[in-house]
Every structure is written in structure tokens, then in C-alpha cells.
Short mmCIF file of N, CA and C in Angstrom, two decimals:
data_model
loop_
_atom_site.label_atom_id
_atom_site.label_comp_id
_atom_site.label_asym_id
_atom_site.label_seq_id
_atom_site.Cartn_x
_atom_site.Cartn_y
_atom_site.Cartn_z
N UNK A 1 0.84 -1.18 0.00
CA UNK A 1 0.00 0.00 0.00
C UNK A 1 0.89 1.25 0.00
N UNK A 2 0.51 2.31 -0.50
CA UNK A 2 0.81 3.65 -0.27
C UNK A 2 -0.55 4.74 -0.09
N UNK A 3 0.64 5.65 0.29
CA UNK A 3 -0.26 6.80 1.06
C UNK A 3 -0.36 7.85 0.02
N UNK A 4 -1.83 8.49 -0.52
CA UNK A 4 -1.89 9.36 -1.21
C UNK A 4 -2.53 10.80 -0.32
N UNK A 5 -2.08 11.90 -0.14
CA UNK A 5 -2.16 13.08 0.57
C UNK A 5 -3.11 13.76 -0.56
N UNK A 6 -4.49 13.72 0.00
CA UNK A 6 -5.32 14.85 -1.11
C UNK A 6 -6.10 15.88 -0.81
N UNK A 7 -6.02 16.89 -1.48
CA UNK A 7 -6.68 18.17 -0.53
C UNK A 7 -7.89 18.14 -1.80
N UNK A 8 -8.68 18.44 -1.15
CA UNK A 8 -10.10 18.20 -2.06
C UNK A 8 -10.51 20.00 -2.60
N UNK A 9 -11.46 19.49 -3.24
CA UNK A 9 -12.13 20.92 -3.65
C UNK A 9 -12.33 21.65 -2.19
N UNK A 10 -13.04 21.48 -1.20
CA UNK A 10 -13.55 22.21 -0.24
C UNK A 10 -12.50 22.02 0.81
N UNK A 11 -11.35 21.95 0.51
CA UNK A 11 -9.94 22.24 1.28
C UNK A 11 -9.72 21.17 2.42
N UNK A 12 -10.54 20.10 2.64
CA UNK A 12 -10.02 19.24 3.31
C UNK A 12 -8.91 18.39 2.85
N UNK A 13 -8.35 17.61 4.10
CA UNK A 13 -7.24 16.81 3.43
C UNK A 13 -7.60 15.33 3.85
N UNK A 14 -7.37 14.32 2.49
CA UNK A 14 -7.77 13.03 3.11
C UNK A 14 -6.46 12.40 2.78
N UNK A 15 -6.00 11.21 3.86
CA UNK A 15 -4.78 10.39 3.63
C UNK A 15 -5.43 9.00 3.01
N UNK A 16 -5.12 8.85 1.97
CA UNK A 16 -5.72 7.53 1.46
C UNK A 16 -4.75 6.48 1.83
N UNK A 17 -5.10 5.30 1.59
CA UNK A 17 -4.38 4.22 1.47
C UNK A 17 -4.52 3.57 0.01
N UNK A 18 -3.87 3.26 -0.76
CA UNK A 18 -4.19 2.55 -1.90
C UNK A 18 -2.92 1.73 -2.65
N UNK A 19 -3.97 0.66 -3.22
CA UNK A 19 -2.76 -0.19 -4.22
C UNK A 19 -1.82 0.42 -4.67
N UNK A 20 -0.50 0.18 -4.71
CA UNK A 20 0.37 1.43 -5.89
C UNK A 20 -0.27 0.54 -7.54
N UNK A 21 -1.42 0.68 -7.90
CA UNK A 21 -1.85 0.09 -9.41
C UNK A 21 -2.69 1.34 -10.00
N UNK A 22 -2.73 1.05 -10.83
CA UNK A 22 -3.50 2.01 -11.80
C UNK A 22 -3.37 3.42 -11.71
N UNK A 23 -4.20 4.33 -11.75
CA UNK A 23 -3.71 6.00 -11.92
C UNK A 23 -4.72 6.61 -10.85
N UNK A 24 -4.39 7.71 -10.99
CA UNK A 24 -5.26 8.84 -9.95
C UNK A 24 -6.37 8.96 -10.11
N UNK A 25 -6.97 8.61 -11.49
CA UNK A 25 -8.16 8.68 -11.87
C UNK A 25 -8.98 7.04 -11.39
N UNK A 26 -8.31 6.18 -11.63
CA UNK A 26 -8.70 5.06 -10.94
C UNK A 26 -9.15 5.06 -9.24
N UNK A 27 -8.03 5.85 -8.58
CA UNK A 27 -7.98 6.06 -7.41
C UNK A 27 -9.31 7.05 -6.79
N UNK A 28 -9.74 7.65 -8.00
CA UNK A 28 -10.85 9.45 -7.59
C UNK A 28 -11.82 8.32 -7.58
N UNK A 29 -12.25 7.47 -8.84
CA UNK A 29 -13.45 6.31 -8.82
C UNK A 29 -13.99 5.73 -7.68
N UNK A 30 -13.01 5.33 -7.29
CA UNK A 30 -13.03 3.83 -5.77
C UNK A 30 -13.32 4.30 -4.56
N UNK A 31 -12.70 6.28 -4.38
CA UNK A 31 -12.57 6.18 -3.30
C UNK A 31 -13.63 8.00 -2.99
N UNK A 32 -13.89 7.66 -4.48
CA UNK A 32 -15.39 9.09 -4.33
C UNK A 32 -14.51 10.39 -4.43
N UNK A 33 -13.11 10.51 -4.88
CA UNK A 33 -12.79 12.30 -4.66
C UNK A 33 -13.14 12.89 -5.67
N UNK A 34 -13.43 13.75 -5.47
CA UNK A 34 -14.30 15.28 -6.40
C UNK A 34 -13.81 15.76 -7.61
N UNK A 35 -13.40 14.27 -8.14
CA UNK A 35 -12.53 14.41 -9.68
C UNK A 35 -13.71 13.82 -10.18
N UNK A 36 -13.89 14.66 -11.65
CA UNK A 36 -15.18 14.25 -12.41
C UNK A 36 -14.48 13.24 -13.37
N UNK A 37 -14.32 13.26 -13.83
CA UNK A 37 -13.12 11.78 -14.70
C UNK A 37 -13.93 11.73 -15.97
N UNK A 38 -14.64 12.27 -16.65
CA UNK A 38 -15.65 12.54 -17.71
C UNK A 38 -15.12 11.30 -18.60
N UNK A 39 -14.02 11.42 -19.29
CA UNK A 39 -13.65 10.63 -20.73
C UNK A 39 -13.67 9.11 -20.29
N UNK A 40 -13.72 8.93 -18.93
CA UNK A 40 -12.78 7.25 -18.77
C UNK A 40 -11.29 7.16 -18.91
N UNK A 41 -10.83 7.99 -18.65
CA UNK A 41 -9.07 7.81 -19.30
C UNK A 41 -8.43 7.70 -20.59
N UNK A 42 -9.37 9.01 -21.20
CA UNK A 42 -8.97 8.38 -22.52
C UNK A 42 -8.22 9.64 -22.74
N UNK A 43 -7.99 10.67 -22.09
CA UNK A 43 -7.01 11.96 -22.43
C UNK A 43 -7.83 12.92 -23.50
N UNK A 44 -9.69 12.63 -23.49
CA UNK A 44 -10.23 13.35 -24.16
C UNK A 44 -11.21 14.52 -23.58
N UNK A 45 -10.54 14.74 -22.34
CA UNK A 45 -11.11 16.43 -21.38
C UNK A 45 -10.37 16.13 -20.20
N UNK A 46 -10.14 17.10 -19.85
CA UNK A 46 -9.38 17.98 -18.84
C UNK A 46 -9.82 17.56 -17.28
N UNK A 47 -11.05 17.07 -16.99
CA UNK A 47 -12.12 16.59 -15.65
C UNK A 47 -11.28 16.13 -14.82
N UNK A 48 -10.06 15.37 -15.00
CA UNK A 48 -9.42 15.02 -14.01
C UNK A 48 -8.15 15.46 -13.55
N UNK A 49 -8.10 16.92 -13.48
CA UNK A 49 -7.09 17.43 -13.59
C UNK A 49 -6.89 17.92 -12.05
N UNK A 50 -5.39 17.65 -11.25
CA UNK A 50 -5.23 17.81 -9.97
C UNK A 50 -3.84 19.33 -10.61
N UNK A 51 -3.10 19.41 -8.82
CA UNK A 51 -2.09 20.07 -9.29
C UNK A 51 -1.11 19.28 -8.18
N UNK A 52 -0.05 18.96 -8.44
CA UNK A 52 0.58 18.13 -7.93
C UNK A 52 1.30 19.30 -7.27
N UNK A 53 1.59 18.52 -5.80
CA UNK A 53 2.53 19.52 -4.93
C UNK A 53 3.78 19.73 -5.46
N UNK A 54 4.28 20.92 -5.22
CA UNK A 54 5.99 21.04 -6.05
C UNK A 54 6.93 20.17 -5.35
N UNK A 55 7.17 19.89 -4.50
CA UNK A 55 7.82 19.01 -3.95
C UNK A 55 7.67 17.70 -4.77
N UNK A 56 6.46 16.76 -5.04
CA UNK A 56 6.58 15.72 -5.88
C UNK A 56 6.82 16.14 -7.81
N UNK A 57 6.03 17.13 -7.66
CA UNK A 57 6.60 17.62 -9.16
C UNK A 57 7.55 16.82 -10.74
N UNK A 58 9.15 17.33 -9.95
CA UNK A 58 9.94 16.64 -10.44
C UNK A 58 10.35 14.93 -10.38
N UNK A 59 9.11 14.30 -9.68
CA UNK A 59 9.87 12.82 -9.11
C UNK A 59 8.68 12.48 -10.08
N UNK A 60 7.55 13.01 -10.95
CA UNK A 60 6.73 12.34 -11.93
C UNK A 60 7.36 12.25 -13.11
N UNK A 61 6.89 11.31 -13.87
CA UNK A 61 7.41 10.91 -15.27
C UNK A 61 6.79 12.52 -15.92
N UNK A 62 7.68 12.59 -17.04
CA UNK A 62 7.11 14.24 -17.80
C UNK A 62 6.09 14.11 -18.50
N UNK A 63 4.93 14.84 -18.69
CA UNK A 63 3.59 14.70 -19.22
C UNK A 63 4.03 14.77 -20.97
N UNK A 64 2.98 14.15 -21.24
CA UNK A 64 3.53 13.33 -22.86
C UNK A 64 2.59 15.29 -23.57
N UNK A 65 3.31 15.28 -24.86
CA UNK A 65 2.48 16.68 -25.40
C UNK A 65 1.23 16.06 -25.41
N UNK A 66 0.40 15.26 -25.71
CA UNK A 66 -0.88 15.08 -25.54
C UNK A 66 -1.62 15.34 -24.32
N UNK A 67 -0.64 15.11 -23.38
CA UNK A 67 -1.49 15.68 -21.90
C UNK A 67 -1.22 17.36 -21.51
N UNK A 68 0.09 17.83 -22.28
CA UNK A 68 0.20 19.17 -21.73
C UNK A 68 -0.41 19.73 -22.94
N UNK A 69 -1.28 19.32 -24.06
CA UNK A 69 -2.25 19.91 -24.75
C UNK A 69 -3.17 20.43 -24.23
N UNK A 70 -3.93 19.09 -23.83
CA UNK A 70 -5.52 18.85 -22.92
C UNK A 70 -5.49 19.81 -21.81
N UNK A 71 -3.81 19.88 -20.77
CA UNK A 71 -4.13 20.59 -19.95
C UNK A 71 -4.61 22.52 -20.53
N UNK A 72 -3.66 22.48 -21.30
CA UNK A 72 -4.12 23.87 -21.94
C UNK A 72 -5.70 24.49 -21.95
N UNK A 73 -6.51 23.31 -21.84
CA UNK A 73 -7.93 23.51 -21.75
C UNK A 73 -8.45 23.24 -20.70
N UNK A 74 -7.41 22.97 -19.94
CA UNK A 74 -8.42 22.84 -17.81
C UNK A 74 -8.58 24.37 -17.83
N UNK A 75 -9.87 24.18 -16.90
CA UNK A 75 -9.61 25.59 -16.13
C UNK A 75 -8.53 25.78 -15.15
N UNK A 76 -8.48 27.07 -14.93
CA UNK A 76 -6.69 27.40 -14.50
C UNK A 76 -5.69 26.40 -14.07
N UNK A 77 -5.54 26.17 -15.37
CA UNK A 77 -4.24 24.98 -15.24
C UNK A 77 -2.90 25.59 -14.40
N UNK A 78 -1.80 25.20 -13.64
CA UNK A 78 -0.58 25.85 -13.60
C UNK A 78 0.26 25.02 -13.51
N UNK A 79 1.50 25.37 -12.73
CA UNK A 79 2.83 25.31 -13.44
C UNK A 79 2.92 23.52 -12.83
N UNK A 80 2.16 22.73 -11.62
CA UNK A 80 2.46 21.75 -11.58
C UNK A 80 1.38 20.86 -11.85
N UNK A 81 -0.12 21.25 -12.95
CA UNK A 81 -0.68 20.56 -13.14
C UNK A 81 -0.80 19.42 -13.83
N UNK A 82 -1.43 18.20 -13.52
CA UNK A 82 -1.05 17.01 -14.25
C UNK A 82 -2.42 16.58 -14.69
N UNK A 83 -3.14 15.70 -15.22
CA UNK A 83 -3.70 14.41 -15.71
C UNK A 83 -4.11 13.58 -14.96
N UNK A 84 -5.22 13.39 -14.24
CA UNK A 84 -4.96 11.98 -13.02
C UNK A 84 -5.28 11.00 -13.70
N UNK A 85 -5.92 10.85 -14.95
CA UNK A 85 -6.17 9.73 -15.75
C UNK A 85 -4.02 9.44 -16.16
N UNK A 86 -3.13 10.25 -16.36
CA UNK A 86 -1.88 9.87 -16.98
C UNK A 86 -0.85 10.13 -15.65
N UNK A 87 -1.35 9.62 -14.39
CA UNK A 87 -0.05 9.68 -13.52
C UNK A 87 -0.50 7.94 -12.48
N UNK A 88 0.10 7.34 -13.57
CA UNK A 88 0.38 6.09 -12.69
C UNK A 88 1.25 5.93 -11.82
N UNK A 89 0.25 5.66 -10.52
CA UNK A 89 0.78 5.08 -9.59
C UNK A 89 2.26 3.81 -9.29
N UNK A 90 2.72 4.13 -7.88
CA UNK A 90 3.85 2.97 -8.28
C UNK A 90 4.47 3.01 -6.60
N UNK A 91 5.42 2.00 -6.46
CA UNK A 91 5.56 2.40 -4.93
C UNK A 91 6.45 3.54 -4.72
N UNK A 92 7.12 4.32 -5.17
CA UNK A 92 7.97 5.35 -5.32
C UNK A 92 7.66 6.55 -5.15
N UNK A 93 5.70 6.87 -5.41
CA UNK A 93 4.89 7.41 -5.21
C UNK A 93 4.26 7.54 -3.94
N UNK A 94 4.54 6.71 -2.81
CA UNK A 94 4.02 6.74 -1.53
C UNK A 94 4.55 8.14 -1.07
N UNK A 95 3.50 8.91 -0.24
CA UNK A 95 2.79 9.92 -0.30
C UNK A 95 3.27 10.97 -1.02
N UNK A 96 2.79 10.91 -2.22
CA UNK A 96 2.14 12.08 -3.25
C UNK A 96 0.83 12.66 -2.67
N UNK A 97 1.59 13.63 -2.79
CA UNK A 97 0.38 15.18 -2.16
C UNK A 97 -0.11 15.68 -3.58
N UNK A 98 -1.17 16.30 -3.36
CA UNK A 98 -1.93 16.24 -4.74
C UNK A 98 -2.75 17.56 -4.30
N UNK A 99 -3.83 18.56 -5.20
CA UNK A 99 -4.95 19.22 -5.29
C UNK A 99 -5.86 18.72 -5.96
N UNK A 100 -6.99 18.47 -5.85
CA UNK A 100 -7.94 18.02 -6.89
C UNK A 100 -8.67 19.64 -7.43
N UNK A 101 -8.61 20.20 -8.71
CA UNK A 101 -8.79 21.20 -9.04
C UNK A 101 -10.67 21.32 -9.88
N UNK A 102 -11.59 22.37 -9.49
CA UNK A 102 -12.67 21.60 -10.16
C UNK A 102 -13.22 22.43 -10.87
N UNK A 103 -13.71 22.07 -12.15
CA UNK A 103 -13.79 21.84 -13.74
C UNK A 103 -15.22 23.03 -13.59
#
């Protein structure tokens, strides 16, 4: 298991526990956070868009141009926003602090 640190739309913070499998967007599904996840993971809208704390930032794989496209169309995207449908999880990832940002 790992620990995911998430501050929600209405500024609470929840410590999850979860598989290191699948992505953030998998993770918003299972465990109800206030990520709308619209496409299914298909990188075709912006709905699941968090902002990753700067501290984890640099320890994510670099967003492919297809995701720093899409982000171009979140609402106020910034400088550490990611994809939760394109940030797979892994154990290396135990606690990633996150924002869930809303659409």
C-alpha cells in the first residue's frame, strides 16, 4: 500500500491508502474524490485534472504533449498541473500530495 495526501475541492485533506496500481483517476473512482473523470481515461477532457505539490513535481514521469495539450484547456491549469487519468501510480509514489482542481 501507499499513502496518497489529497486536498479536495472544499480544502479538506484526506490520507488515502491505496494499491500502488492504476492512476489517480482510478484512485478518484473507488474512493469518491471530487474528480469528475468525464472521458474514462482516454485523455479526451481535462475533468481530471489535480495540481501536484511542487515538492513531488519533479519525481513524476514528464507529461507526454498530448497531456500538456488537454491541460491547456483545464480551467486554471498551472505550473504543476497534471492528468490523473496519466499519472500512474507505483511504490515510489508513496505519499504524493496532490490538489484536486474543479472543472
Amino acid at each position: 500500500m501507499i499513502e496518497l495526501i489529497v486536498t479536495e475541492l472544499d480544502g479538506s485533506v484526506r490520507r488515502l491508502q491505496v494499491e500502488p496500481t492504476g492512476t489517480i483517476r482510478d484512485v478518484a473512482r473507488a474512493c469518491e474524490l471530487s474528480l469528475e473523470c468525464t472521458c474514462g481515461g482516454q485523455m479526451a477532457c481535462a475533468t481530471c485534472h489535480v495540481v501536484v505539490d511542487p515538492e513531488w513535481a519533479p519525481r513524476l514521469a514528464t507529461p507526454s504533449v498530448e497531456e500538456r495539450e488537454m491541460l491547456e484547456l483545464a480551467v486554471r491549469p498551472r505550473r504543476h498541473s497534471r492528468l490523473g487519468c496519466q499519472l500512474r501510480l507505483s511504490p515510489e509514489l508513496d505519499g504524493l500530495a496532490f490538489r484536486v482542481v474543479g472543472e
